[in-house]
């Protein structure tokens, strides 16, 4: 059977995952903005990865549209827009999807699946993409880190499992995805730090003071989660509570003990860095903002995550600076000095 798949949000994740499904035999429609659709229409899609994989899908191997008309006949809809666009995307789907359509939110953050579920009659499952994708232009999308797809298990997903398996993206099904979502959020607290650093992920994570920034944000988030009774899943070789002690060790030691953390494509950046570079609103409210809101609810202060939000907000509003590691660390720890300003190209 050929599955019809609509990918709502043809960007880094949407084109990578949808492209893999098309290569595995699905009939894929990408819903996106003309700039991306024109690009993949002209060049087709090329999908590479850090393990040497290199796959091409000719433009005749998928469809493109700017409105999700294909959702009316889709077996599966993947929502791959940024969190700020989830409500609008769900509204577009609401009068199109059928009750027997399965929708998977493949987005970072905690509440996107609930926003979609509230708007649709369909089965909606939460999902998480555990790898990073870099959009390199001319239809080329590159998976820059390890990782797969995690989803909240639902019997309706079972029939799609072979398709994802053939696509090389097996579904890692969890009875409850919340612990995975919270654990991924802890990792994604690096997104604002990476964006503020103006550096590729590998270079940023190889720098002790940036890792100290991340450790501070994660330690604070863990304190909030503990108070709220949330136990994040273990997604990395070391559990989250150990990670906050591992991150601040000297660079040479970190390089030896955390090899896979630094096994990142040398050019990969966080998607928040891409958003700032493109002048788009970021997902900061769905990352640090989620910690701030939970902290407020359970009575735990969250100054580090609050300051990260402030700095990203300033960057969204055009503040052009590339934060050196020691000055960012000082700022997150409460120092008020603005430090030297440098152009970033954001
Ligand atoms: N990129 C990564 O490496 C990565 C890794 C793991 C998880 N994630 C998560 O995956 C999700 C998607 O991220 P991404 O980086 O793939 O985002 P992205 O590259 O910005 O792709 C989303 C695309 O969808 C478009 N779009 C938004 N609303 C639309 C609508 N209603 N109709 C048609 N097109 C629409 C956006 O256009 P506009 O820009 O004009 O809005 C954008 O081109 C996010 O939650 C992100 O945190 C990303």
mmCIF file of N, CA, C and O in Angstrom, residues 102 104 106 125-128 130 148-165 169-180 233 235:
data_model
loop_
_atom_site.group_PDB
_atom_site.id
_atom_site.type_symbol
_atom_site.label_atom_id
_atom_site.label_comp_id
_atom_site.label_asym_id
_atom_site.label_seq_id
_atom_site.Cartn_x
_atom_site.Cartn_y
_atom_site.Cartn_z
ATOM 1 N N UNK A 102 -4.021 10.256 10.686
ATOM 2 C CA UNK A 102 -3.107 10.327 11.838
ATOM 3 C C UNK A 102 -2.209 11.542 11.653
ATOM 4 O O UNK A 102 -1.662 11.761 10.571
ATOM 5 N N UNK A 104 1.080 13.624 13.293
ATOM 6 C CA UNK A 104 2.188 13.595 14.259
ATOM 7 C C UNK A 104 2.818 14.978 14.298
ATOM 8 O O UNK A 104 3.200 15.538 13.262
ATOM 9 N N UNK A 106 5.955 16.812 14.879
ATOM 10 C CA UNK A 106 7.400 16.556 15.003
ATOM 11 C C UNK A 106 8.054 17.889 15.358
ATOM 12 O O UNK A 106 8.688 18.538 14.524
ATOM 13 N N UNK A 125 -0.561 12.549 17.583
ATOM 14 C CA UNK A 125 0.483 11.977 18.418
ATOM 15 C C UNK A 125 1.625 12.976 18.571
ATOM 16 O O UNK A 125 1.957 13.691 17.623
ATOM 17 N N UNK A 126 2.217 13.019 19.759
ATOM 18 C CA UNK A 126 3.397 13.865 19.956
ATOM 19 C C UNK A 126 4.613 13.150 19.385
ATOM 20 O O UNK A 126 4.707 11.923 19.454
ATOM 21 N N UNK A 127 5.517 13.914 18.799
ATOM 22 C CA UNK A 127 6.756 13.330 18.291
ATOM 23 C C UNK A 127 7.928 14.246 18.580
ATOM 24 O O UNK A 127 7.739 15.420 18.900
ATOM 25 N N UNK A 128 9.116 13.696 18.493
ATOM 26 C CA UNK A 128 10.335 14.477 18.743
ATOM 27 C C UNK A 128 11.389 14.036 17.741
ATOM 28 O O UNK A 128 11.590 12.827 17.543
ATOM 29 N N UNK A 130 15.225 13.774 17.131
ATOM 30 C CA UNK A 130 16.395 13.785 18.010
ATOM 31 C C UNK A 130 17.677 14.200 17.300
ATOM 32 O O UNK A 130 18.740 14.155 17.892
ATOM 33 N N UNK A 148 17.241 9.706 16.248
ATOM 34 C CA UNK A 148 16.128 9.211 15.447
ATOM 35 C C UNK A 148 14.850 9.967 15.753
ATOM 36 O O UNK A 148 14.884 11.148 16.090
ATOM 37 N N UNK A 149 13.716 9.258 15.592
ATOM 38 C CA UNK A 149 12.406 9.853 15.853
ATOM 39 C C UNK A 149 11.770 9.155 17.047
ATOM 40 O O UNK A 149 11.691 7.926 17.074
ATOM 41 N N UNK A 150 11.308 9.939 18.008
ATOM 42 C CA UNK A 150 10.568 9.380 19.147
ATOM 43 C C UNK A 150 9.126 9.832 19.030
ATOM 44 O O UNK A 150 8.863 10.987 18.671
ATOM 45 N N UNK A 151 8.182 8.921 19.304
ATOM 46 C CA UNK A 151 6.763 9.289 19.236
ATOM 47 C C UNK A 151 6.019 8.713 20.432
ATOM 48 O O UNK A 151 6.440 7.713 21.019
ATOM 49 N N UNK A 152 4.905 9.375 20.752
ATOM 50 C CA UNK A 152 4.006 8.826 21.769
ATOM 51 C C UNK A 152 3.265 7.674 21.113
ATOM 52 O O UNK A 152 2.680 7.840 20.046
ATOM 53 N N UNK A 153 3.305 6.532 21.752
ATOM 54 C CA UNK A 153 2.735 5.356 21.107
ATOM 55 C C UNK A 153 1.215 5.473 21.024
ATOM 56 O O UNK A 153 0.567 6.012 21.924
ATOM 57 N N UNK A 154 0.698 5.022 19.910
ATOM 58 C CA UNK A 154 -0.749 4.997 19.696
ATOM 59 C C UNK A 154 -0.976 3.856 18.720
ATOM 60 O O UNK A 154 -0.216 3.715 17.752
ATOM 61 N N UNK A 155 -2.005 3.030 18.955
ATOM 62 C CA UNK A 155 -2.230 1.901 18.036
ATOM 63 C C UNK A 155 -2.342 2.356 16.581
ATOM 64 O O UNK A 155 -1.954 1.629 15.663
ATOM 65 N N UNK A 156 -2.833 3.593 16.357
ATOM 66 C CA UNK A 156 -3.012 4.089 14.980
ATOM 67 C C UNK A 156 -1.686 4.285 14.254
ATOM 68 O O UNK A 156 -1.652 4.410 13.028
ATOM 69 N N UNK A 157 -0.591 4.328 15.016
ATOM 70 C CA UNK A 157 0.723 4.553 14.379
ATOM 71 C C UNK A 157 1.321 3.268 13.823
ATOM 72 O O UNK A 157 2.216 3.315 12.978
ATOM 73 N N UNK A 158 0.819 2.128 14.311
ATOM 74 C CA UNK A 158 1.476 0.854 13.990
ATOM 75 C C UNK A 158 1.612 0.635 12.485
ATOM 76 O O UNK A 158 2.637 0.162 11.998
ATOM 77 N N UNK A 159 0.583 1.012 11.718
ATOM 78 C CA UNK A 159 0.639 0.696 10.276
ATOM 79 C C UNK A 159 1.694 1.519 9.545
ATOM 80 O O UNK A 159 2.079 1.183 8.433
ATOM 81 N N UNK A 160 2.155 2.634 10.168
ATOM 82 C CA UNK A 160 3.180 3.446 9.504
ATOM 83 C C UNK A 160 4.602 3.020 9.885
ATOM 84 O O UNK A 160 5.571 3.490 9.300
ATOM 85 N N UNK A 161 4.710 2.153 10.890
ATOM 86 C CA UNK A 161 6.041 1.787 11.390
ATOM 87 C C UNK A 161 6.939 1.210 10.294
ATOM 88 O O UNK A 161 8.109 1.598 10.179
ATOM 89 N N UNK A 162 6.421 0.304 9.417
ATOM 90 C CA UNK A 162 7.309 -0.239 8.370
ATOM 91 C C UNK A 162 7.813 0.849 7.417
ATOM 92 O O UNK A 162 8.959 0.812 6.978
ATOM 93 N N UNK A 163 6.951 1.823 7.096
ATOM 94 C CA UNK A 163 7.369 2.911 6.198
ATOM 95 C C UNK A 163 8.534 3.691 6.817
ATOM 96 O O UNK A 163 9.558 3.934 6.156
ATOM 97 N N UNK A 164 8.400 4.068 8.087
ATOM 98 C CA UNK A 164 9.478 4.816 8.735
ATOM 99 C C UNK A 164 10.731 3.947 8.844
ATOM 100 O O UNK A 164 11.853 4.435 8.712
ATOM 101 N N UNK A 165 10.537 2.659 9.066
ATOM 102 C CA UNK A 165 11.680 1.748 9.130
ATOM 103 C C UNK A 165 12.422 1.707 7.804
ATOM 104 O O UNK A 165 13.652 1.822 7.759
ATOM 105 N N UNK A 169 14.275 5.783 9.408
ATOM 106 C CA UNK A 169 13.896 6.610 10.563
ATOM 107 C C UNK A 169 12.904 5.825 11.426
ATOM 108 O O UNK A 169 11.734 6.200 11.545
ATOM 109 N N UNK A 170 13.330 4.696 12.003
ATOM 110 C CA UNK A 170 12.393 3.882 12.776
ATOM 111 C C UNK A 170 11.770 4.687 13.914
ATOM 112 O O UNK A 170 12.443 5.525 14.519
ATOM 113 N N UNK A 171 10.474 4.429 14.153
ATOM 114 C CA UNK A 171 9.778 5.157 15.216
ATOM 115 C C UNK A 171 10.094 4.519 16.562
ATOM 116 O O UNK A 171 9.803 3.339 16.782
ATOM 117 N N UNK A 172 10.684 5.310 17.433
ATOM 118 C CA UNK A 172 10.955 4.855 18.789
ATOM 119 C C UNK A 172 9.708 5.217 19.602
ATOM 120 O O UNK A 172 9.479 6.385 19.906
ATOM 121 N N UNK A 173 8.863 4.169 19.864
ATOM 122 C CA UNK A 173 7.538 4.455 20.434
ATOM 123 C C UNK A 173 7.570 4.399 21.957
ATOM 124 O O UNK A 173 8.033 3.441 22.550
ATOM 125 N N UNK A 174 7.040 5.461 22.583
ATOM 126 C CA UNK A 174 7.035 5.575 24.051
ATOM 127 C C UNK A 174 5.598 5.617 24.552
ATOM 128 O O UNK A 174 4.783 6.358 23.999
ATOM 129 N N UNK A 175 5.276 4.869 25.609
ATOM 130 C CA UNK A 175 3.918 4.929 26.161
ATOM 131 C C UNK A 175 3.554 6.360 26.564
ATOM 132 O O UNK A 175 2.416 6.779 26.439
ATOM 133 N N UNK A 176 4.549 7.101 27.063
ATOM 134 C CA UNK A 176 4.310 8.494 27.456
ATOM 135 C C UNK A 176 5.520 9.296 26.975
ATOM 136 O O UNK A 176 6.647 9.042 27.400
ATOM 137 N N UNK A 177 5.272 10.252 26.082
ATOM 138 C CA UNK A 177 6.414 10.995 25.516
ATOM 139 C C UNK A 177 6.845 12.165 26.400
ATOM 140 O O UNK A 177 7.894 12.751 26.186
ATOM 141 N N UNK A 178 6.032 12.498 27.398
ATOM 142 C CA UNK A 178 6.356 13.695 28.210
ATOM 143 C C UNK A 178 7.781 13.677 28.781
ATOM 144 O O UNK A 178 8.504 14.647 28.660
ATOM 145 N N UNK A 179 8.217 12.560 29.407
ATOM 146 C CA UNK A 179 9.587 12.565 29.942
ATOM 147 C C UNK A 179 10.629 12.804 28.844
ATOM 148 O O UNK A 179 11.662 13.445 29.084
ATOM 149 N N UNK A 180 10.342 12.315 27.625
ATOM 150 C CA UNK A 180 11.265 12.535 26.503
ATOM 151 C C UNK A 180 11.223 14.010 26.094
ATOM 152 O O UNK A 180 12.255 14.636 25.831
ATOM 153 N N UNK A 233 13.382 11.931 30.841
ATOM 154 C CA UNK A 233 13.954 10.660 30.394
ATOM 155 C C UNK A 233 15.470 10.820 30.216
ATOM 156 O O UNK A 233 15.990 11.937 30.139
ATOM 157 N N UNK A 235 18.248 10.602 27.662
ATOM 158 C CA UNK A 235 18.414 10.549 26.211
ATOM 159 C C UNK A 235 19.869 10.401 25.800
ATOM 160 O O UNK A 235 20.158 10.105 24.643
#
